[in-house]
Coordinates of C-alpha atoms in Angstrom, one line a residue:
M12 CA 141.7 91.1 215.4
I13 CA 142.7 94.4 213.9
R14 CA 140.2 96.1 211.6
I15 CA 139.0 99.5 210.6
E16 CA 136.0 100.8 212.5
Y17 CA 134.0 102.0 209.5
E18 CA 134.1 100.2 206.1
T19 CA 133.8 103.4 204.0
Q20 CA 137.2 104.4 205.4
R21 CA 138.7 101.9 202.9
L22 CA 137.7 104.3 200.1
S23 CA 140.6 106.5 201.2
L24 CA 143.1 103.8 200.4
R25 CA 142.9 104.4 196.6
F26 CA 143.6 108.1 197.1
F27 CA 146.6 107.3 199.3
L28 CA 148.0 105.0 196.5
V29 CA 147.5 107.7 193.9
M30 CA 149.2 110.2 196.2
L31 CA 152.3 107.9 196.3
V32 CA 152.4 107.2 192.6
L33 CA 152.2 111.0 191.8
F34 CA 154.8 111.8 194.5
F35 CA 157.2 109.3 192.8
F36 CA 156.8 110.8 189.4
Q37 CA 156.9 114.4 190.7
T38 CA 160.3 113.6 192.3
G39 CA 161.5 112.2 189.0
F40 CA 160.6 115.4 187.2
G41 CA 162.5 117.3 190.0
L42 CA 165.6 115.2 189.4
L43 CA 165.3 116.0 185.7
L44 CA 165.1 119.7 186.5
A45 CA 168.2 119.5 188.5
A46 CA 170.1 117.9 185.6
Q47 CA 168.8 120.5 183.2
H48 CA 170.0 123.3 185.4
I49 CA 173.5 121.9 184.9
D50 CA 173.1 121.0 181.2
P51 CA 170.3 123.2 179.7
T52 CA 170.5 121.2 176.4
L53 CA 169.4 117.9 178.1
L54 CA 166.2 116.7 176.4
A55 CA 165.7 120.1 174.7
G56 CA 163.0 119.8 172.2
T57 CA 161.6 116.6 173.8
L58 CA 161.0 117.8 177.3
N59 CA 161.8 121.4 177.6
F60 CA 162.7 122.9 181.0
N61 CA 159.6 125.0 181.3
V62 CA 157.4 121.9 180.6
V63 CA 159.3 119.8 183.1
R64 CA 159.0 122.6 185.7
A65 CA 155.2 122.8 185.0
E66 CA 154.8 119.1 185.4
H67 CA 156.8 119.1 188.6
T68 CA 154.7 121.8 190.1
N69 CA 151.4 120.6 188.9
L70 CA 152.0 117.0 190.0
G71 CA 153.1 118.4 193.4
I72 CA 149.7 120.1 193.8
L73 CA 147.8 117.1 192.6
W74 CA 149.5 114.6 195.0
V75 CA 149.1 116.9 198.0
L76 CA 145.4 117.2 197.2
S77 CA 145.1 113.4 196.9
G78 CA 146.7 113.2 200.4
F79 CA 144.2 115.8 201.7
I80 CA 141.2 113.9 200.2
A81 CA 142.5 110.6 201.5
T82 CA 143.0 111.9 205.0
I83 CA 139.6 113.6 205.1
L84 CA 137.9 110.4 204.0
F85 CA 139.8 108.3 206.6
V86 CA 139.2 110.5 209.6
G87 CA 135.7 111.7 208.6
P88 CA 133.9 108.6 210.0
L89 CA 136.1 108.6 213.1
L90 CA 135.4 112.3 213.7
S91 CA 131.6 111.9 213.0
K92 CA 131.2 108.3 214.4
R93 CA 129.3 107.1 211.3
E94 CA 130.0 105.9 207.8
L95 CA 130.9 108.3 204.9
A96 CA 128.0 109.7 203.0
A97 CA 127.5 109.0 199.3
P98 CA 130.3 106.5 198.7
W99 CA 129.4 106.3 195.1
L100 CA 130.4 109.9 194.7
I101 CA 133.7 109.2 196.2
K102 CA 134.3 106.4 193.6
F103 CA 133.4 108.9 190.9
L104 CA 135.8 111.4 192.4
F105 CA 138.6 108.9 192.2
Y106 CA 138.2 108.4 188.4
A107 CA 137.8 112.2 187.9
L108 CA 141.1 112.7 189.7
L109 CA 142.8 110.2 187.4
F110 CA 141.4 111.9 184.3
A111 CA 142.6 115.3 185.6
V112 CA 146.1 114.0 186.1
V113 CA 146.4 112.3 182.7
F114 CA 144.8 115.3 180.9
N115 CA 147.1 117.8 182.7
V116 CA 150.3 115.9 181.9
A117 CA 149.3 115.4 178.2
T118 CA 148.3 119.0 177.6
Q119 CA 151.7 120.3 178.9
I120 CA 153.4 118.3 176.1
L121 CA 150.8 119.7 173.6
A122 CA 151.6 123.2 174.7
Q123 CA 155.3 122.6 174.0
Q124 CA 154.5 121.5 170.5
G125 CA 152.3 124.6 169.9
V126 CA 149.1 122.6 169.7
A127 CA 147.5 123.9 172.9
G128 CA 147.6 127.2 174.8
W129 CA 145.5 130.2 175.6
W130 CA 147.5 132.2 173.1
L131 CA 146.0 130.0 170.4
G132 CA 142.5 130.6 171.8
Q133 CA 142.5 127.1 173.5
P134 CA 142.3 127.8 177.2
W135 CA 140.3 124.6 177.6
L136 CA 143.5 122.7 176.9
Q137 CA 146.1 124.8 178.6
E138 CA 145.9 128.2 180.2
G139 CA 149.6 129.1 180.6
L140 CA 149.4 130.8 184.0
E141 CA 152.3 130.0 186.3
Y142 CA 151.2 127.3 188.8
L143 CA 147.8 127.2 187.1
E144 CA 148.9 125.8 183.7
A145 CA 146.1 123.2 183.6
G146 CA 143.4 123.8 181.0
R147 CA 139.9 124.9 181.7
I148 CA 138.6 121.3 181.4
V149 CA 140.8 120.3 184.4
D150 CA 139.7 123.5 186.3
V151 CA 136.0 122.3 185.9
I152 CA 136.8 118.8 186.9
L153 CA 138.7 119.9 190.0
L154 CA 135.8 122.3 190.9
V155 CA 133.4 119.4 190.7
G156 CA 135.8 117.2 192.7
F157 CA 136.2 119.8 195.5
A158 CA 132.4 120.2 195.6
I159 CA 132.1 116.4 196.1
V160 CA 134.7 116.5 198.9
C161 CA 132.8 119.3 200.5
Y162 CA 129.4 117.6 200.1
V163 CA 130.6 114.3 201.5
A164 CA 132.3 115.8 204.4
L165 CA 129.4 118.0 205.4
R166 CA 126.9 115.2 204.9
T167 CA 129.0 112.9 207.0
F168 CA 129.3 115.3 209.9
P169 CA 126.7 115.2 212.6
K170 CA 124.2 118.0 213.2
M171 CA 125.8 121.4 213.4
A172 CA 124.9 121.7 217.1
E173 CA 127.2 118.8 217.8
W174 CA 130.2 120.1 215.9
N175 CA 133.5 120.8 217.8
E176 CA 136.3 123.0 216.6
I177 CA 137.8 120.4 214.3
H178 CA 134.4 119.9 212.6
W179 CA 134.2 123.7 212.0
G180 CA 137.8 123.9 210.8
L181 CA 137.4 121.1 208.3
A182 CA 134.0 122.4 207.2
L183 CA 135.5 125.9 206.6
G184 CA 138.4 124.3 204.8
V185 CA 136.5 122.1 202.3
L186 CA 134.0 124.9 201.6
A187 CA 136.7 127.4 200.9
L188 CA 138.7 124.8 198.9
T189 CA 135.8 124.8 196.5
L190 CA 134.9 128.5 196.4
V191 CA 138.4 130.1 196.2
W192 CA 139.3 127.8 193.3
I193 CA 136.8 129.7 191.2
F194 CA 139.2 132.6 191.0
G195 CA 141.6 130.5 189.0
M196 CA 139.0 129.6 186.3
F197 CA 139.0 132.7 184.1
F198 CA 141.6 134.5 182.1
I199 CA 142.0 138.3 181.9
G200 CA 144.0 139.9 179.2
R201 CA 145.4 142.8 181.4
L202 CA 148.4 141.3 183.1
D203 CA 148.4 143.2 186.4
L204 CA 144.7 142.4 187.0
Q205 CA 145.3 138.8 186.0
E206 CA 148.1 138.5 188.5
Y207 CA 145.9 140.1 191.1
F208 CA 143.4 137.3 190.8
R209 CA 145.9 134.5 190.2
W210 CA 147.4 135.2 193.6
Y211 CA 144.0 134.7 195.1
V212 CA 144.4 131.1 194.2
V213 CA 148.1 130.7 194.8
H214 CA 148.0 132.5 198.2
Y215 CA 144.4 132.2 199.5
W216 CA 143.8 128.7 198.2
V217 CA 147.2 127.2 199.0
E218 CA 148.6 129.4 201.9
G219 CA 145.2 130.1 203.4
V220 CA 142.6 127.3 202.7
W221 CA 145.2 124.5 202.7
E222 CA 146.6 125.8 205.9
V223 CA 143.1 125.7 207.5
I224 CA 142.7 122.1 206.4
H225 CA 146.2 121.3 207.6
I226 CA 145.7 122.7 211.1
A227 CA 142.4 120.8 211.5
L228 CA 143.9 117.5 210.2
V229 CA 147.0 117.8 212.4
G230 CA 144.7 118.4 215.4
F231 CA 142.7 115.3 214.8
L232 CA 145.7 113.1 214.0
L233 CA 147.1 114.2 217.4
V234 CA 143.8 113.1 219.0
L235 CA 144.1 109.7 217.3
M236 CA 147.8 109.2 218.0
F237 CA 147.9 110.3 221.6
K238 CA 144.3 110.0 222.7
A239 CA 144.5 113.7 223.3
N240 CA 141.6 115.7 224.7
V241 CA 139.5 116.8 221.7
K242 CA 138.4 120.0 223.5
S243 CA 142.0 121.0 224.2
V244 CA 143.1 120.2 220.6
G245 CA 140.0 122.0 219.3
Y246 CA 141.0 125.1 221.2
A247 CA 144.4 125.1 219.5
V248 CA 142.7 124.5 216.1
F249 CA 140.3 127.4 216.6
W250 CA 143.0 129.9 217.4
G251 CA 145.3 128.6 214.7
I252 CA 142.7 129.0 212.0
S253 CA 141.7 132.4 213.4
L254 CA 145.3 133.6 213.2
V255 CA 145.7 132.1 209.7
W256 CA 142.8 134.2 208.4
L257 CA 143.7 137.3 210.4
S258 CA 147.2 137.4 209.0
G259 CA 146.7 135.7 205.7
L260 CA 144.0 137.8 204.1
L261 CA 146.0 141.0 203.9
G262 CA 149.3 139.0 203.9
N263 CA 148.4 138.2 200.3
A264 CA 149.6 141.7 199.5
H265 CA 153.2 140.6 199.5
H266 CA 152.4 139.2 196.1
Y267 CA 151.3 142.6 194.9
F268 CA 154.5 144.5 195.4
W269 CA 155.8 144.5 191.8
I270 CA 152.8 143.9 189.5
G271 CA 151.7 147.4 189.0
T272 CA 149.4 147.7 192.0
P273 CA 149.4 150.8 194.3
E274 CA 152.4 151.4 196.5
F275 CA 150.4 151.2 199.8
W276 CA 150.3 147.4 199.4
Q277 CA 154.1 147.4 200.2
F278 CA 153.4 148.6 203.7
W279 CA 150.3 146.5 204.4
G280 CA 151.8 143.4 202.7
S281 CA 155.0 143.7 204.8
L282 CA 153.0 144.2 208.0
F283 CA 150.6 141.3 207.7
S284 CA 153.1 139.0 206.1
A285 CA 155.2 139.4 209.3
L286 CA 152.2 138.2 211.3
E287 CA 151.7 135.0 209.3
P288 CA 154.2 132.9 211.4
L289 CA 152.0 133.3 214.5
P290 CA 149.6 130.4 213.8
L291 CA 152.5 128.3 212.8
I292 CA 154.2 128.8 216.2
F293 CA 150.9 128.0 217.9
C294 CA 150.5 124.8 215.8
F295 CA 154.1 123.7 216.6
W296 CA 153.8 124.3 220.3
H297 CA 150.6 122.3 220.6
L298 CA 152.1 119.4 218.8
Y299 CA 154.9 119.4 221.5
L300 CA 152.3 119.5 224.3
D301 CA 150.2 116.7 222.9
A302 CA 153.3 114.5 222.3
H303 CA 154.4 114.9 225.9
Q304 CA 151.2 114.9 227.8
D305 CA 151.2 111.3 228.9
R306 CA 154.8 110.1 228.1
R307 CA 153.6 106.9 226.6
P308 CA 155.6 105.1 223.9
I309 CA 154.6 106.0 220.4
A310 CA 152.8 103.1 218.7
N311 CA 153.5 104.3 215.2
L312 CA 156.8 106.3 215.0
P313 CA 156.9 106.8 211.2
A314 CA 153.5 108.4 211.2
F315 CA 154.4 110.8 214.0
A316 CA 157.9 111.5 212.5
F317 CA 156.3 112.7 209.3
L318 CA 153.7 114.7 211.3
L319 CA 156.5 116.3 213.3
G320 CA 158.3 117.0 210.0
S321 CA 155.2 118.6 208.6
V322 CA 154.8 121.1 211.5
V323 CA 158.6 121.8 211.9
L324 CA 159.2 122.4 208.2
E325 CA 156.0 124.6 208.2
Q326 CA 157.6 126.6 210.9
V327 CA 161.0 126.9 209.1
G328 CA 159.9 127.1 205.4
A329 CA 156.6 129.0 205.6
G330 CA 157.3 130.8 208.9
I331 CA 160.9 131.8 209.2
L332 CA 162.0 131.8 205.5
G333 CA 158.6 133.2 204.5
F334 CA 159.1 136.0 207.1
S335 CA 162.6 136.8 205.9
M336 CA 161.6 137.3 202.3
T337 CA 158.2 139.0 202.4
F338 CA 159.1 142.5 203.5
A339 CA 159.1 144.8 200.6
L340 CA 162.8 145.7 201.4
T341 CA 163.9 142.1 201.1
N342 CA 161.4 140.8 198.6
V343 CA 162.6 143.4 196.0
W344 CA 165.8 141.3 195.9
S345 CA 164.6 137.8 196.6
H346 CA 161.5 137.7 194.5
G347 CA 161.7 135.2 191.6
T348 CA 165.1 133.9 192.6
W349 CA 166.4 130.6 194.0
I350 CA 165.8 132.1 197.5
T351 CA 162.1 131.7 196.7
L352 CA 162.7 128.1 195.8
S353 CA 164.2 127.4 199.2
H354 CA 161.1 128.9 200.9
A355 CA 158.7 127.2 198.5
H356 CA 160.1 123.6 198.8
L357 CA 160.2 123.6 202.6
A358 CA 156.8 125.3 202.8
L359 CA 154.8 123.3 200.2
F360 CA 156.3 119.8 200.6
G361 CA 157.2 120.3 204.3
T362 CA 153.8 121.5 205.4
F363 CA 151.3 119.7 203.2
G364 CA 153.2 116.9 201.6
M365 CA 154.5 115.5 204.9
L366 CA 151.0 115.7 206.4
G367 CA 149.8 113.3 203.6
L368 CA 152.7 110.9 204.3
A369 CA 152.0 111.0 208.0
A370 CA 148.3 110.2 207.5
A371 CA 149.3 107.4 205.1
Y372 CA 151.6 105.8 207.6
Y373 CA 148.8 106.0 210.2
A374 CA 145.9 104.8 208.0
V375 CA 147.4 102.3 205.5
P376 CA 148.7 99.9 208.1
I377 CA 145.3 99.8 209.7
M378 CA 143.5 99.2 206.4
R379 CA 146.1 96.6 205.4
G380 CA 145.8 94.8 208.8
A381 CA 149.5 95.4 209.4
V382 CA 149.5 97.6 212.5
N383 CA 152.5 95.8 214.0
F384 CA 154.6 96.4 210.9
D385 CA 158.3 96.7 210.9
Q386 CA 158.9 100.5 211.3
R387 CA 162.6 100.6 210.4
L388 CA 162.0 101.3 206.7
G389 CA 159.5 104.1 207.6
K390 CA 161.9 105.7 210.0
L391 CA 164.8 105.5 207.5
S392 CA 162.7 106.9 204.7
F393 CA 161.7 109.8 206.9
W394 CA 165.3 110.8 207.6
L395 CA 166.3 110.5 203.9
V396 CA 163.4 112.6 202.8
F397 CA 163.8 115.1 205.7
T398 CA 167.6 115.5 205.3
G399 CA 167.3 115.6 201.5
M400 CA 164.8 118.4 201.6
L401 CA 166.8 120.4 204.1
G402 CA 169.8 120.0 201.8
L403 CA 167.9 121.1 198.8
A404 CA 166.7 124.2 200.7
F405 CA 170.3 125.0 201.6
A406 CA 171.5 124.6 198.0
F407 CA 168.6 126.8 196.7
A408 CA 169.3 129.5 199.4
I409 CA 173.0 129.7 198.8
G410 CA 172.5 129.7 195.0
G411 CA 169.8 132.4 195.4
T412 CA 172.1 134.6 197.4
V413 CA 174.8 134.4 194.7
Q414 CA 172.1 135.0 192.1
V415 CA 170.8 138.1 193.7
F416 CA 174.2 139.6 194.0
V417 CA 175.5 138.7 190.5
Y418 CA 172.3 139.3 188.6
R419 CA 170.4 141.9 190.4
T420 CA 173.2 143.9 192.2
L421 CA 176.0 143.7 189.6
G422 CA 173.5 143.5 186.7
L423 CA 175.3 140.7 184.8
D424 CA 173.5 139.1 182.0
W425 CA 171.3 136.1 182.8
F426 CA 170.5 134.9 179.4
G427 CA 174.1 135.4 178.2
G428 CA 175.3 132.9 180.7
D429 CA 177.2 135.3 183.0
V430 CA 175.2 134.2 186.1
A431 CA 175.5 130.4 185.5
P432 CA 179.2 130.0 186.4
A433 CA 178.7 131.8 189.7
M434 CA 175.8 129.5 190.7
L435 CA 177.5 126.3 189.5
F436 CA 178.4 125.1 193.0
A437 CA 174.8 125.4 194.2
K438 CA 173.5 123.8 191.0
A439 CA 175.8 120.8 191.6
M440 CA 174.5 120.4 195.2
V441 CA 170.8 120.2 194.0
P442 CA 171.1 116.8 192.3
I443 CA 173.2 115.4 195.2
F444 CA 170.6 116.2 197.8
G445 CA 167.9 115.4 195.2
I446 CA 169.2 111.8 195.0
V447 CA 169.1 111.6 198.8
F448 CA 165.5 112.8 198.8
A449 CA 164.6 110.5 195.9
A450 CA 166.0 107.5 197.8
G451 CA 163.7 108.3 200.7
V452 CA 160.7 108.7 198.3
C453 CA 161.4 105.3 196.8
L454 CA 161.5 103.8 200.3
V455 CA 158.3 105.5 201.3
V456 CA 156.5 104.3 198.2
Y457 CA 157.8 100.7 198.5
D458 CA 157.1 100.5 202.2
L459 CA 153.5 101.7 202.0
L460 CA 152.6 99.8 198.9
T461 CA 153.9 96.5 200.3
L462 CA 152.7 96.7 203.9
G463 CA 149.9 94.3 203.2
I464 CA 152.1 91.8 201.4
R465 CA 155.1 91.6 203.7
D466 CA 155.0 89.8 207.1
R467 CA 152.3 91.4 209.3
A468 CA 153.5 89.7 212.4
T469 CA 156.6 91.8 212.9
T470 CA 156.6 93.3 216.4
H471 CA 158.4 96.2 217.9
Q472 CA 161.2 94.9 220.2
E473 CA 161.4 96.9 223.4
A474 CA 165.0 95.8 223.8
S475 CA 165.9 98.1 220.9
V476 CA 164.6 101.2 222.6
P477 CA 167.5 103.5 223.4
A478 CA 168.2 104.4 227.0
A479 CA 166.6 107.6 228.3
T480 CA 169.9 109.5 228.6
G481 CA 171.7 112.0 226.4
W482 CA 169.6 112.9 223.4
G483 CA 167.0 110.3 224.6
R484 CA 166.2 112.1 227.8
R485 CA 162.8 113.7 228.3
L486 CA 162.4 116.9 226.1
T487 CA 161.2 119.7 228.3
G488 CA 159.3 122.8 227.3
W489 CA 162.2 125.1 228.1
E490 CA 164.6 123.1 225.9
T491 CA 162.0 123.1 223.1
G492 CA 161.6 126.8 223.4
T493 CA 165.4 127.2 223.2
W494 CA 165.5 125.2 220.0
L495 CA 162.7 127.3 218.6
L496 CA 164.4 130.5 219.6
A497 CA 167.6 129.4 217.9
M498 CA 165.7 128.8 214.7
W499 CA 164.4 132.4 214.8
V500 CA 167.8 133.8 215.6
F501 CA 169.3 132.3 212.5
G502 CA 166.2 133.5 210.6
A503 CA 167.0 137.0 211.8
V504 CA 170.6 136.6 210.4
I505 CA 169.1 135.6 207.1
T506 CA 166.8 138.6 207.1
L507 CA 169.7 140.9 207.8
G508 CA 171.6 139.4 204.9
L509 CA 168.7 140.1 202.5
L510 CA 168.3 143.6 203.9
S511 CA 172.0 144.3 203.3
F512 CA 171.4 144.3 199.6
N513 CA 169.9 147.8 200.1
M514 CA 173.3 149.1 201.5
R515 CA 175.3 151.4 199.2
V516 CA 178.5 149.4 199.8
V517 CA 176.8 146.2 198.6
Q518 CA 175.3 147.9 195.6
D519 CA 178.8 149.3 194.8
G520 CA 180.1 145.7 194.5
S521 CA 181.0 144.3 197.9
A522 CA 179.3 141.0 198.6
L523 CA 181.0 140.5 202.0
F524 CA 178.0 141.2 204.3
P525 CA 175.2 139.3 202.4
Y526 CA 177.5 136.4 201.8
L527 CA 178.6 136.3 205.4
M528 CA 175.0 136.5 206.7
A529 CA 173.9 133.7 204.3
S530 CA 176.8 131.5 205.2
I531 CA 175.9 131.8 208.9
G532 CA 172.1 132.0 208.7
Y533 CA 171.1 129.2 206.3
P534 CA 173.4 126.4 207.5
G535 CA 172.6 127.4 211.1
L536 CA 168.9 127.3 210.6
L537 CA 168.8 124.0 208.7
L538 CA 171.2 122.3 211.0
V539 CA 169.3 123.4 214.1
T540 CA 166.1 122.1 212.5
L541 CA 167.8 118.7 211.7
F542 CA 169.2 118.3 215.2
F543 CA 166.0 119.5 216.9
V544 CA 163.9 116.9 215.1
R545 CA 166.5 114.2 215.9
R546 CA 166.3 115.3 219.6
F547 CA 162.5 115.3 219.6
L548 CA 162.2 111.8 218.0
R549 CA 165.0 110.3 220.2
S550 CA 163.2 111.5 223.3
L551 CA 160.0 109.7 222.1
E552 CA 161.9 106.5 221.1
A553 CA 163.5 106.4 224.6
R554 CA 160.2 106.1 226.5
T555 CA 160.2 102.9 228.6
E556 CA 157.5 100.4 229.4
A557 CA 157.5 101.9 232.9
D558 CA 156.3 105.2 231.4
A559 CA 153.5 103.3 229.6
V560 CA 152.2 101.6 232.7
S561 CA 152.8 104.3 235.3
P562 CA 149.8 105.3 237.4
G563 CA 147.2 107.3 235.6
H564 CA 148.2 106.0 232.1
A565 CA 146.5 103.4 230.0
A566 CA 148.3 101.0 227.7
P567 CA 149.0 102.4 224.3
A568 CA 146.6 101.7 221.5
L569 CA 145.8 102.8 218.0
A570 CA 142.6 104.8 217.6
G571 CA 140.4 103.5 214.9
T572 CA 141.1 99.8 215.7
T573 CA 139.5 97.2 217.8

């Protein structure tokens, strides 16, 4: 009989369900944004573009946090070999999270109507800071919630002398999750100083603290999926987290280039931002090693597919595209344009969102007693979501390249509508790929919500496993390195295209070089990413039963079940 090992793990299920519901609505707001880009008058006065954008961003943060909390609650007992501490606090946390979601959504509408806002002396309802629009009441609730997560995790862990690197990584992550959030809880009238501290939250909290939690959770999920050596994975977690903090602390300076801070930040921000991809490469490479250490068939392919997608899109979105646009000489052109959107969508959803979906596909079947579920919907939903997000990134990047040239190089009027016709093709691509992405989201939500209702007896048919030839052959380290190198080569082309906006011939009106580099770099990077993930997953699907029972290998099993 399949059952979870610790009963308090079931408390994570409600957070996974909230994650899915918020993900669904956030996607809906994203589709509405795409439509409003084409027709700015759509729902004007009812749901203005800036309010829809705030809802889309805020719900994205909230559902990612729900996924983090759910994953920590599910793996905490397995990592500590005992039940979660203070389950009553976890139940309180759930209702506090629901209140924060409803309050945040409602106050955005109030702000549009002029009822709430810091400019009216009502920061408790709505603060108005980009990405931190939630009112002070939500800030306090989230702070209490993070403190609960921190307390429960640390109380659940064994004595500190027994901690391994994953314990330390998660402990550091949940503690910093609470403390760094405090920087977003106050308002300063002086804009440059306010921006200075706002980026403490947007960069340190998201790009730093979340990254620490991400690395630790990816490490332990690899332990569960592949029965990997905890010490070996812990070694990778330790160095990954160390490199995140080494590069990320001063890397925050790339947000300080244009807000009135001293010019020396341009050098230091460029230098340390260039180092930020290092831990991402390390994380990616360890995922490859763990996935290929024993060559056993994958028991839960949808869970691993989303985990692979998380690490690969982290590499592409946060690493390569982040690298290309955070030098001062490139950022001066790309900052605040659609090029930033390309980076942000791949980095935020790709890294953190896909991790939550991977954890859900691992944990929900276990809690629903449906481990032998039909995986076809999960695999299809992954490809729809993955392809849709890559397509969105392409549309944003191409549109952003046109935007930089027309708006910032030629100096045409943005508000007068001069830029909109030039970007129309890219704006049309966004809803097309958005619909593909939304179809995948609907499938994910349906699949995970109904796993306990649909037939639990469905088994994986080995006859359907593709032969280990062609794209299904074993993926070697050399080939993986070649794929990775190809990604960075196209990333270099993208970087050259952004740097070319500094050339006199481009500033005089010739768009040939930046457009040529963009038309080679972005499609090349995103297609290589798509084909590499396809190659990786086909190589795992093609593993035969002979691999599973070969000498020195045990039969595959799911950790956390008996």
